[in-house]
Short mmCIF file of C-alpha atoms and ligand atoms in Angstrom, two decimals:
data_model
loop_
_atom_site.label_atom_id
_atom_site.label_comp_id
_atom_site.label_asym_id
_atom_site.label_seq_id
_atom_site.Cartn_x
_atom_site.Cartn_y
_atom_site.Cartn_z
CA UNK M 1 0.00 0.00 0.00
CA UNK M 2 1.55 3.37 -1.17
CA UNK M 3 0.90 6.48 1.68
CA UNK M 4 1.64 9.72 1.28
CA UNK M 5 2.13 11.43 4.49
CA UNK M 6 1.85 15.24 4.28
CA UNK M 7 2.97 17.16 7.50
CA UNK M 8 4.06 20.97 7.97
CA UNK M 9 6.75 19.90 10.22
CA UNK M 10 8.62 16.77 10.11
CA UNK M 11 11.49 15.82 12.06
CA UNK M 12 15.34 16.28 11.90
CA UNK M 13 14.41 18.41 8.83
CA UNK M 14 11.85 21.05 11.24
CA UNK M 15 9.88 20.23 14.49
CA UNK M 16 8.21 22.47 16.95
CA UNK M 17 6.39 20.26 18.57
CA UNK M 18 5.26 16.91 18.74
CA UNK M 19 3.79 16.53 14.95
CA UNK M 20 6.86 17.30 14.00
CA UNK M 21 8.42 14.34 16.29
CA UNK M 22 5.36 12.17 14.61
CA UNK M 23 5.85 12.74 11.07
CA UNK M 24 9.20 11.81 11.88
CA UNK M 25 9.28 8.53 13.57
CA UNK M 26 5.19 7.38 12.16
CA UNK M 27 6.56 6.78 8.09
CA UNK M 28 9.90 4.97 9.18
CA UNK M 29 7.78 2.74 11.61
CA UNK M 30 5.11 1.81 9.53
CA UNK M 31 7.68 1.29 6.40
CA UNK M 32 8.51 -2.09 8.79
CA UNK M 33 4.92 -2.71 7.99
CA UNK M 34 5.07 -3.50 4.06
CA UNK M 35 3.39 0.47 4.08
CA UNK M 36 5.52 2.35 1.35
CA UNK M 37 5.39 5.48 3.09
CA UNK M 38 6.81 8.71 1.35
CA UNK M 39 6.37 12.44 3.39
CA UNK M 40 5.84 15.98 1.88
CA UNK M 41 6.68 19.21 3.49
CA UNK M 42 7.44 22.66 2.83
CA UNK M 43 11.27 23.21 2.10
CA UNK M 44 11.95 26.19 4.65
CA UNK M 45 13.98 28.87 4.43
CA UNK M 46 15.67 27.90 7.65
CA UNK M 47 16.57 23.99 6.82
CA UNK M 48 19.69 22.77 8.71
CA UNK M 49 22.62 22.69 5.42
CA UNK M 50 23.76 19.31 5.69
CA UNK M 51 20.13 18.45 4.79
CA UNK M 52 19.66 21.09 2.46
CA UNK M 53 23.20 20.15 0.92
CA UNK M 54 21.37 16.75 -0.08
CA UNK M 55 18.56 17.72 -1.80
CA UNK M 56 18.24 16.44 -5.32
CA UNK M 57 15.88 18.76 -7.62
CA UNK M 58 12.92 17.19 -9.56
CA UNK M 59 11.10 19.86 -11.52
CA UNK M 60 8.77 22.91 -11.05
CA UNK M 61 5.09 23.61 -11.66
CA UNK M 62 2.70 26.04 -10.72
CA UNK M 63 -0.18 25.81 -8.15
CA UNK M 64 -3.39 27.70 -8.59
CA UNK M 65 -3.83 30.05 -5.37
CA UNK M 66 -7.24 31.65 -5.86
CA UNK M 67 -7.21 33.49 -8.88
CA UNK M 68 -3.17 33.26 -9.21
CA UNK M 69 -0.67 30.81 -10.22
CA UNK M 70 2.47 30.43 -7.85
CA UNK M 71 5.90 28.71 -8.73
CA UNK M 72 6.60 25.64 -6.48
CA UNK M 73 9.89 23.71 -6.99
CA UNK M 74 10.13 20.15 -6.17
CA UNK M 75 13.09 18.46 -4.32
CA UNK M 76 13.39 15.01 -2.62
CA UNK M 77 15.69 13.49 -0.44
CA UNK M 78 15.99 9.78 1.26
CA UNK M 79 16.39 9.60 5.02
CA UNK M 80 16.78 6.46 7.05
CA UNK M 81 15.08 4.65 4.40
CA UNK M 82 12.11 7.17 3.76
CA UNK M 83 11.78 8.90 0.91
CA UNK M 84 10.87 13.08 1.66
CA UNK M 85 9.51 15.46 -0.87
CA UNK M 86 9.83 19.21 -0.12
CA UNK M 87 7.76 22.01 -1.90
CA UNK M 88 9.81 25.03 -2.04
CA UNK M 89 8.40 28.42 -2.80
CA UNK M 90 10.61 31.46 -1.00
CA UNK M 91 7.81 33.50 -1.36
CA UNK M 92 5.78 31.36 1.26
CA UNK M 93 8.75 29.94 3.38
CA UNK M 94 12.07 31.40 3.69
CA UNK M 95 11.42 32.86 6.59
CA UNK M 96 12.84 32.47 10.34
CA UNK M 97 10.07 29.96 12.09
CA UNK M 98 7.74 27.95 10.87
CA UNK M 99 4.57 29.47 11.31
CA UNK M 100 2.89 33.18 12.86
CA UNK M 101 2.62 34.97 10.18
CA UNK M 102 0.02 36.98 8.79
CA UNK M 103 -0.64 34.69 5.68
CA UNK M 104 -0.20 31.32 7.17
CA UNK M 105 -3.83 30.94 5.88
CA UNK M 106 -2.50 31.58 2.25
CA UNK M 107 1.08 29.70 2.94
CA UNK M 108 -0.70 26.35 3.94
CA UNK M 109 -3.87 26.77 1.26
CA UNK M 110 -0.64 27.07 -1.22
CA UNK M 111 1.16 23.94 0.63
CA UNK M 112 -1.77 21.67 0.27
CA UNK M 113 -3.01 22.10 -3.40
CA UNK M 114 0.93 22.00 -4.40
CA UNK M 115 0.85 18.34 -2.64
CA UNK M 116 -2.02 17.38 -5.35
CA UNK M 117 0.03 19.26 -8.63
CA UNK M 118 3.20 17.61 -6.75
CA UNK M 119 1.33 13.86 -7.68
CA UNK M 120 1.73 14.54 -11.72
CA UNK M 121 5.28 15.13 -11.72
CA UNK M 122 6.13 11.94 -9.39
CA UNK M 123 6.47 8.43 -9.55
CA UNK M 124 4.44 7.22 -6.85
CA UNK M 125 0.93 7.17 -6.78
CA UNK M 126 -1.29 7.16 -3.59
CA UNK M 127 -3.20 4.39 -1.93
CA UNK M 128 -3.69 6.69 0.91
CA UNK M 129 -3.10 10.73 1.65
CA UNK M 130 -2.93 11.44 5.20
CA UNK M 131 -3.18 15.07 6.01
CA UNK M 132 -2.39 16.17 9.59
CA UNK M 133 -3.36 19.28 11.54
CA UNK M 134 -5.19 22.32 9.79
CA UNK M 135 -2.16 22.97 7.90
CA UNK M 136 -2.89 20.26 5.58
CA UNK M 137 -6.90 20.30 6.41
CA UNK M 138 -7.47 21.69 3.12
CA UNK M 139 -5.78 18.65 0.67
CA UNK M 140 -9.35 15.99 0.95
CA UNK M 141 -10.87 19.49 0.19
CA UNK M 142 -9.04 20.10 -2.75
CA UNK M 143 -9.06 16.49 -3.63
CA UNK M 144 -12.83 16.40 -3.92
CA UNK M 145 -12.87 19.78 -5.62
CA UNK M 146 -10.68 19.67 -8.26
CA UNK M 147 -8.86 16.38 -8.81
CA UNK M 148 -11.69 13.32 -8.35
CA UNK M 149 -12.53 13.33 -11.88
CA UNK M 150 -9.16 12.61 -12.51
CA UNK M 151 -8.11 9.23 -13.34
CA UNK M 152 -5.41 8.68 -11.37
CA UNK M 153 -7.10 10.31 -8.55
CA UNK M 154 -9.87 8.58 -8.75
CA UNK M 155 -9.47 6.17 -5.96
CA UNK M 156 -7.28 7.32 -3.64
CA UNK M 157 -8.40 7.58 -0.20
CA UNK M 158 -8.00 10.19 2.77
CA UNK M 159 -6.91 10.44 6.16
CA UNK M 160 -6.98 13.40 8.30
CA UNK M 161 -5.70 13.52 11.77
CA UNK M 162 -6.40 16.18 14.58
CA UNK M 163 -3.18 16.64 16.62
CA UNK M 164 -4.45 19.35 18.56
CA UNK M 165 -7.96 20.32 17.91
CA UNK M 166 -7.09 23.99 19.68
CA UNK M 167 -5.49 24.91 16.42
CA UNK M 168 -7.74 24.97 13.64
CA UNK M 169 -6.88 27.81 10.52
CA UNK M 170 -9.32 29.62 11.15
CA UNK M 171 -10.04 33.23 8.75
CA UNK M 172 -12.60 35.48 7.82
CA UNK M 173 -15.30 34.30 5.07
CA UNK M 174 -13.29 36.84 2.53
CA UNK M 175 -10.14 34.30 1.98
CA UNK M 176 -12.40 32.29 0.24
CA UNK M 177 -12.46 32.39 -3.10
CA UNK M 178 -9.41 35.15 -3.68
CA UNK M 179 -6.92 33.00 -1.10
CA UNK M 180 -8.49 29.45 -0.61
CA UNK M 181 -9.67 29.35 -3.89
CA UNK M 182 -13.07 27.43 -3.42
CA UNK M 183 -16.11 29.37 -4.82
CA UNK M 184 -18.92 30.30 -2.57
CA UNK M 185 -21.33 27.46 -4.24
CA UNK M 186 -18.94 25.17 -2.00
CA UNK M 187 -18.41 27.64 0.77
CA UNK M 188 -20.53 25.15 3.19
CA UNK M 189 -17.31 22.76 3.40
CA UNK M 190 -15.31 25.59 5.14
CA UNK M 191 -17.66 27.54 6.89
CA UNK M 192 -18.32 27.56 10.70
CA UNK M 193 -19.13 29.77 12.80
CA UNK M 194 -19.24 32.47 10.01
CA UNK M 195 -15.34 31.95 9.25
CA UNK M 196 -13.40 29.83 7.13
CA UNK M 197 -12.11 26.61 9.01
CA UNK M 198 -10.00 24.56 7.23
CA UNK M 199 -10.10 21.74 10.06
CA UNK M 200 -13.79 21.69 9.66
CA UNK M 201 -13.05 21.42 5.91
CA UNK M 202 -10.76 17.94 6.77
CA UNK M 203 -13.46 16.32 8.93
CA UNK M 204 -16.16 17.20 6.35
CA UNK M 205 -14.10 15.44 3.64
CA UNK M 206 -11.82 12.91 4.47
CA UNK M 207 -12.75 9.11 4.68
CA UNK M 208 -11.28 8.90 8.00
CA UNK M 209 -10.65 11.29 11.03
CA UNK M 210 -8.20 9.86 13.50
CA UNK M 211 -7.07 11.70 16.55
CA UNK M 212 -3.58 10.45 18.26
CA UNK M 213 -5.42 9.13 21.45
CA UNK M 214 -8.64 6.81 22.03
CA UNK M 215 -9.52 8.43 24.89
CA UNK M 216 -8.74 11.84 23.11
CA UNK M 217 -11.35 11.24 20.00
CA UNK M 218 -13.82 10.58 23.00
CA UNK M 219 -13.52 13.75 24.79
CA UNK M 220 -13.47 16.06 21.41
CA UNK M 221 -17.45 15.29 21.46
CA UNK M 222 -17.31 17.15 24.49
CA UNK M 223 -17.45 20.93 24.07
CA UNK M 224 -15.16 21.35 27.21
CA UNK M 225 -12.11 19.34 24.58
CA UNK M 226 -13.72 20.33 21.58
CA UNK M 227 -12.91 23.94 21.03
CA UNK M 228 -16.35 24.77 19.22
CA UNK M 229 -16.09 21.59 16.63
CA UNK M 230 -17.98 18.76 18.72
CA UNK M 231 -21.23 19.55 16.74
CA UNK M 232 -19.54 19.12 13.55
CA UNK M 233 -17.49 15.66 14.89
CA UNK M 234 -20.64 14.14 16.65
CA UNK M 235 -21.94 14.28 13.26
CA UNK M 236 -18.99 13.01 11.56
CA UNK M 237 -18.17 10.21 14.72
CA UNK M 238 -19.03 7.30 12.14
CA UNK M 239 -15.57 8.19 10.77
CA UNK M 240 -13.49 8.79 13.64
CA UNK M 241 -10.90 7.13 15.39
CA UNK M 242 -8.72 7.59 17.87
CA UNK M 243 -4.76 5.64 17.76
CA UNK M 244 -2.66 6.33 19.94
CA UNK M 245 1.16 7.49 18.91
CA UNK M 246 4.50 5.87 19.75
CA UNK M 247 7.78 7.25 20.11
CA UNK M 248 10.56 5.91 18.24
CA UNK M 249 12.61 3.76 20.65
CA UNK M 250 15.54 4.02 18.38
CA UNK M 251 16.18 7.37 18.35
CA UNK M 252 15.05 8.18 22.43
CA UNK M 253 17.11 5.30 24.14
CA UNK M 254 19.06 6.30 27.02
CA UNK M 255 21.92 3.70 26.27
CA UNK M 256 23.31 5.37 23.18
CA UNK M 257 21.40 8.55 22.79
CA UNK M 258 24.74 10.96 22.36
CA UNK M 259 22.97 13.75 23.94
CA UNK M 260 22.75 12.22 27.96
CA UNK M 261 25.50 12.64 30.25
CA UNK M 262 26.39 9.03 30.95
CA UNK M 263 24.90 6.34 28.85
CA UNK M 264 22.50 3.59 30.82
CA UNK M 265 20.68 0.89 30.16
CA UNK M 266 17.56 -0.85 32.10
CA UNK M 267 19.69 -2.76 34.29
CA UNK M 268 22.51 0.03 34.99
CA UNK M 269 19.88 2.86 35.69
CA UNK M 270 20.44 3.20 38.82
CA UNK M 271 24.11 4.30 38.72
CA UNK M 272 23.35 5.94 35.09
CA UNK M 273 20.44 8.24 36.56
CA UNK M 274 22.45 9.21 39.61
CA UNK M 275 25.53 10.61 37.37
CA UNK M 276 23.11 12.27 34.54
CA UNK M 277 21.31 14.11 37.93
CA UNK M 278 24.66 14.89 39.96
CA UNK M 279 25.67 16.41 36.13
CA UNK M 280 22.57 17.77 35.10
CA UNK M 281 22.62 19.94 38.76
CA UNK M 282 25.88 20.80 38.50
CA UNK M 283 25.65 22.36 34.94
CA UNK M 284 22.27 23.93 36.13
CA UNK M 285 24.42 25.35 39.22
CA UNK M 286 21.61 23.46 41.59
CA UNK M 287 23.11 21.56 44.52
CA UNK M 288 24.72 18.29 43.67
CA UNK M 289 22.44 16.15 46.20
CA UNK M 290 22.02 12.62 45.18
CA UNK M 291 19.31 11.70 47.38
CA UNK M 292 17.35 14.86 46.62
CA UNK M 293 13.90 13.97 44.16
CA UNK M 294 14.53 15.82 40.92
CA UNK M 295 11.29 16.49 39.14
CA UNK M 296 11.64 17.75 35.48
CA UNK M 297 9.22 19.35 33.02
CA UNK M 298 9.66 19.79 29.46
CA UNK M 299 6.89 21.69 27.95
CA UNK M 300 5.34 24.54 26.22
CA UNK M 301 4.33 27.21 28.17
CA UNK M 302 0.74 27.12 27.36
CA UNK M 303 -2.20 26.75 29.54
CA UNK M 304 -3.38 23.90 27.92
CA UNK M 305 -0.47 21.71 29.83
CA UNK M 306 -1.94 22.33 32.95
CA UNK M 307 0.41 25.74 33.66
CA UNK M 308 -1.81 27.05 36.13
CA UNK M 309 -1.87 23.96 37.85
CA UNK M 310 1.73 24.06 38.95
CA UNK M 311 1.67 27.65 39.01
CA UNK M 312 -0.71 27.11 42.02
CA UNK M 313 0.87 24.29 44.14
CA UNK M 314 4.46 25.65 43.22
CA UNK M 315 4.87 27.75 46.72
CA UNK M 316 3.38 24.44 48.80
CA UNK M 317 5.70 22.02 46.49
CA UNK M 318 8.81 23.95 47.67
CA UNK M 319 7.99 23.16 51.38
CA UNK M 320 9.18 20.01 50.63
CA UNK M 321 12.92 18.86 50.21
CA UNK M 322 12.60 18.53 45.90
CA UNK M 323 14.35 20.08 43.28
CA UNK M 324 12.80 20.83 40.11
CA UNK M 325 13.76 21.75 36.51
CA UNK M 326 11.48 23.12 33.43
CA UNK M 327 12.53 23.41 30.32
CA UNK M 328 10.41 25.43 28.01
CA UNK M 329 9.06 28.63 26.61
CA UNK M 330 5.67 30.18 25.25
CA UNK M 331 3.03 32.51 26.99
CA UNK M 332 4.94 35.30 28.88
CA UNK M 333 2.60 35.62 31.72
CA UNK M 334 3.94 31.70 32.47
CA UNK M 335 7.39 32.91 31.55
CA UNK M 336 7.42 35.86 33.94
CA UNK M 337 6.11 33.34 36.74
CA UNK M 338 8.97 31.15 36.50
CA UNK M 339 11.43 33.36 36.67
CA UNK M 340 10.49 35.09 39.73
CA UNK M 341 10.19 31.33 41.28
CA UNK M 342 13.81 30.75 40.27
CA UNK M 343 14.74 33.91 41.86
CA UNK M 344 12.49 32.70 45.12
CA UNK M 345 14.21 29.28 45.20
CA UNK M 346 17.58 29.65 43.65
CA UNK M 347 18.74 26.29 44.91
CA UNK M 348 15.41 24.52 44.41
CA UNK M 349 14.61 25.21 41.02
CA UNK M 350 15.66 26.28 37.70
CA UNK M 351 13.56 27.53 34.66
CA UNK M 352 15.64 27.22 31.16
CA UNK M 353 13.73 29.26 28.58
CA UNK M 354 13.77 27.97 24.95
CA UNK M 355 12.87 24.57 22.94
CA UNK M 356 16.23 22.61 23.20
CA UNK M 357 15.97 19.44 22.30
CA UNK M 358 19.31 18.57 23.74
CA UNK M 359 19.06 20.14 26.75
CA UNK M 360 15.13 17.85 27.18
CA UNK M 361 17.01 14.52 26.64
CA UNK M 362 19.70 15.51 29.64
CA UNK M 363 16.41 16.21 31.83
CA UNK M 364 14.74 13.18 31.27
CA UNK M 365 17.85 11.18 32.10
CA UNK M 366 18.31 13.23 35.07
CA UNK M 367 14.91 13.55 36.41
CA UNK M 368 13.19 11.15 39.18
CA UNK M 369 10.03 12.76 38.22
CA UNK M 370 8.48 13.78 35.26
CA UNK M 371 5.22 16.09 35.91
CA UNK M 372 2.77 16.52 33.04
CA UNK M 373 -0.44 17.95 34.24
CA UNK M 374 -1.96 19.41 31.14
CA UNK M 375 -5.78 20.15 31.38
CA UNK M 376 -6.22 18.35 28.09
CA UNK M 377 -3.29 16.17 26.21
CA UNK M 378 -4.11 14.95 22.56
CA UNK M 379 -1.70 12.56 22.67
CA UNK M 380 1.64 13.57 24.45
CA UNK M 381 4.79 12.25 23.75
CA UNK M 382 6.78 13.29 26.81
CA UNK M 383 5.46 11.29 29.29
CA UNK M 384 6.32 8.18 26.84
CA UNK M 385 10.03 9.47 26.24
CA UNK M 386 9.95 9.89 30.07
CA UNK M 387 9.25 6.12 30.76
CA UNK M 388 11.85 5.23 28.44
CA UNK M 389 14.65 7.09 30.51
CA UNK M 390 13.41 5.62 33.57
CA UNK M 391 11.68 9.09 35.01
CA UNK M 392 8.34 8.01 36.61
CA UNK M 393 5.50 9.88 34.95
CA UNK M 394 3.37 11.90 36.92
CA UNK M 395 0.33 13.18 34.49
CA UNK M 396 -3.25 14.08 35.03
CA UNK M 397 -6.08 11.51 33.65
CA UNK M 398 -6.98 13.20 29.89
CA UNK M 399 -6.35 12.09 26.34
CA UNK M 400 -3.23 10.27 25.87
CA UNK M 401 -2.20 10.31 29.35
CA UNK M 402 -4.65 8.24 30.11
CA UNK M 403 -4.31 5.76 27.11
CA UNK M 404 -0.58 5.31 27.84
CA UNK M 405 0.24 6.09 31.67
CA UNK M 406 -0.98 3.42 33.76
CA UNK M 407 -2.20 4.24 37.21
CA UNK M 408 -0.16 2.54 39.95
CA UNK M 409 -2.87 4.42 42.47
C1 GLC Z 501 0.27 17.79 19.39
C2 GLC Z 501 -0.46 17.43 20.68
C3 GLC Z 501 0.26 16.34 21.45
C4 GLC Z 501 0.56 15.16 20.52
C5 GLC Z 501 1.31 15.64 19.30
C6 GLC Z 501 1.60 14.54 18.31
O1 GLC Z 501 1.45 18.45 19.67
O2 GLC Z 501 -0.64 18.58 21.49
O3 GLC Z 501 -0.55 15.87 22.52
O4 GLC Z 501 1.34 14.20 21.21
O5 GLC Z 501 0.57 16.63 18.62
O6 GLC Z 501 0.45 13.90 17.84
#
C-alpha cells in the first residue's frame, strides 16, 4: 500500500512540537509494515545545510492560489530509508520559524493544493493521503474539488488527523475564493461559525478522522475538549478514530542517545540516573544532592499543559525537600512566573527558557520525576520518552495520558 504522508513539520528536517516528532518517527515505523510510506513538506527557508546540501531537484510547476498561479519547486531526499519530498516556494517559506505569520492561511492553502500538482510530476501514486493538523486540512478538500474526476485520482483515499484540535486555521469568510480558492457554491465545506475553518473542511471530507489518542477522539465530542467543533465531529463520529502514537525507541534510548551525560541501560539505571542528575545539577548550578527527588518538566508554556496547575501548588511544592527543573518557553505571563520562582528558590529550582531538544534529553535522564499535568493532552509524547529514561510519569487523567500512563494508584 503506497501512503503519502503530508505534514508541515517533520522531524530532523523542522519540528516544533510533537507533529513534528510524529511525522518523523510514524513513516519509518510503519515502512517495517510492508506500508511504502513517502512524506511531503514545505522546504523552509531555515533547513539545517547538511540536509539542504542533499537535496536532489525534480522539476517545477505552478499551483493555482485563488485566482493566481504560484511557482513551487520540487526536491526530494531519502532519510533512514524514507523517501521526503519538499515544496519550495521562498515566497511562502524562507522565513525564520515555521509558522505566525500573517498569511499562514494563504502559505498552507498554497502547501496543500501543491501536494495534489506535486502527484503529476512523481512516480508514486497514492493508496492513501494522510493530512495532519489544519495545515494540511485543506488537501481531501481540494481532492474532492478539483482532482476526483481525474483518473489517477480517482481512488485514492484520505486520512486526516487532529493533533491538537485547539489549532484549527481559522479566517474570515473573505479568503475564500481570492486565497483558498473554493467558490462560494462550495463555501458550506469551510464555513463555521461564520469563518473559514479549514479543520472543519478535513473532517467534512476525508474518509477517516483519526485523533492520536482513544480516549482523546472521545472527549473532542465534548465541548469542554472540543474547542467549538464537537457539533460538527458528533456528526462526523461514524468516521473517527482515535490511535494512539508511539515514540521511536531508536532514536530516544538512554543507552546510546549521544545527547545524555552518561549512557544507561535498564539494568545500569540506577548508577546511570544518579551521574546524569549529579551532572545535570551541577551544569544547572543546583546543589549536587544525590538523594534529593529531581522532578523535570519539558513543555510549552501554554495553559493547555496544565500551567496554572503548577503555578498554584508551586509555593506548597517547595515546602518540601525537591528540586525541580522546566525546560520550556511560550506565553509570557507563564514565563514571567517562572522566573520570579527561580529567583524565590535559587537552589530549588531552575527555569531554562527555549525549545532545546538537547538540553530535554539531559532532563529526562536526570529527572526522578516527570510532571505533566496538562488540562487536556491529545496525545503527548513526553510522558512516553519519560518512561523510556526511567523518570516516573506523573500526568493528570486526559487524552493520551490516560491511554498510555498506567495508574499505579
Ligand atoms: C500535538 C499534541 C500532542 C501530541 C502531538 C503529536 O502536539 O498537542 O498531545 O502528542 O501533537 O500527535
Amino acid at each position: 500500500m503506497n501512503v503519502l504522508f503530508c505534514a508541515s513539520e517533520a522531524a530532523p528536517f523542522a519540528a516544533s512540537g510533537g507533529l513534528g516528532d510524529v511525522a518523523g518517527s510514524l513513516p519509518r515505523a510503519i515502512r517495517n509494515r510492508k506500508v511504502a510510506c513517502r512524506v511531503v513538506m514545505p522546504l523552509y527557508g531555515d533547513m539545517k545545510q547538511e540536509y539542504r546540501e542533499k537535496l536532489t531537484y525534480i522539476t517545477n510547476f505552478t499551483v493555482p492560489v485563488g485566482w493566481r498561479n504560484q511557482y513551487c519547486g520540487l526536491f526530494e531526499l531519502t532519510h533512514n530509508g524514507v523517501k521526503y519530498y519538499f515544496l519550495d516556494n521562498e515566497y511562502y517559506f524562507k522565513r525564520t520559524g515555521l509558522y505566525g505569520f500573517y498569511d499562514d492561511g494563504e502559505r498552507f492553502a498554497f502547501f496543500s493544493r501543491a501536494i495534489l500538482e506535486m502527484l503529476f510530476h512523481v512516480d508514486f501514486v497514492p493508496d492513501v493521503i494522510h493530512a495532519n493538523d489544519w495545515q494540511t486540512a485543506l488537501v481531501p478538500v481540494y481532492l474532492n474539488l478539483y482532482y476526483r474526476h481525474l483518473e489517477q485520482y480517482r481512488s485514492i483515499k484520505t486520512v486526516f488527523t487532529i493533533h491538537n484540535i485547539q489549532y484549527q486555521g481559522k479566517y474570515g469568510m473573505e479568503v475564500l475564493e481570492d486565497v483558498v480558492g473554493v467558490p462560494q457554491s462550495s463555501r458550506q465545506i469551510l464555513e463555521f461559525d461564520g469563518c473559514v475553518n479549514y479543520m472543519k473542511g478535513g473532517i467534512e471530507t476525508a474518509d477517516a478522522v483519526t485523533t492520536v489518542s482513544p480516549t482523546y477522539a472521545g472527549e473532542i465530542l465534548d465541548p469542554w475538549f472540543s474547542w467549538g467543533l464537537d457539533p460538527i465531529l458528533r456528526e462526523r463520529s461514524f468516521k473517527l478514530h482515535g490511535i494512539l502514537n508511539g515514540i521511536d525507541t531508536v532514536g530516544y534510548d538512554p543507552a546510546t542517545d549521544p545527547a545524555v551525560f552518561a549512557n544507561y541501560t535498564a539494568e545500569t539505571a540506577q548508577e546511570g540516573k544518579a551521574e546524569n542528575k549529579r551532572a545535570l545539577q551541577e551544569r544547572l548550578s543546583l546543589p549536587q544532592r544525590p538523594d534529593v527527588p529531581l522532578i523535570g518538566m519539558v513543555t510549552r508554556l501554554a495553559s493547555h499543559k496544565g500551567m496554572d496547575l503548577v503555578k498554584y501548588i508551586a509555593d506548597e511544592l517547595f515546602t518540601r525537600d525537591v528540586q525541580f527543573v522546566l525546560l520550556g518557553s511560550g506565553e509570557w505571563i507563564y514565563e514571567n512566573f517562572f522566573r520570579e520562582l527561580q529567583d524565590r528558590y535559587p537552589d530549588r529550582f531552575r527555569y531554562c527558557v527555549g525549545f532545546l531538544p538537547e538540553l530535554a534529553r539531559k532532563i529526562y535522564a536526570a529527572a526522578d520525576i516527570f510532571l505533566m499535568p496538562s488540562k487536556s493532552e491529545p496525545c503527548g509524547l513526553a510522558q512516553m520518552v519519560a518512561c523510556r529514561y526511567g523518570a516516573v510519569p506523573v500526568v493528570r487523567e486526559t487524552g493520551g495520558l490516560k491511554d498510555s500512563i498506567r495508574d499505579c494508584g
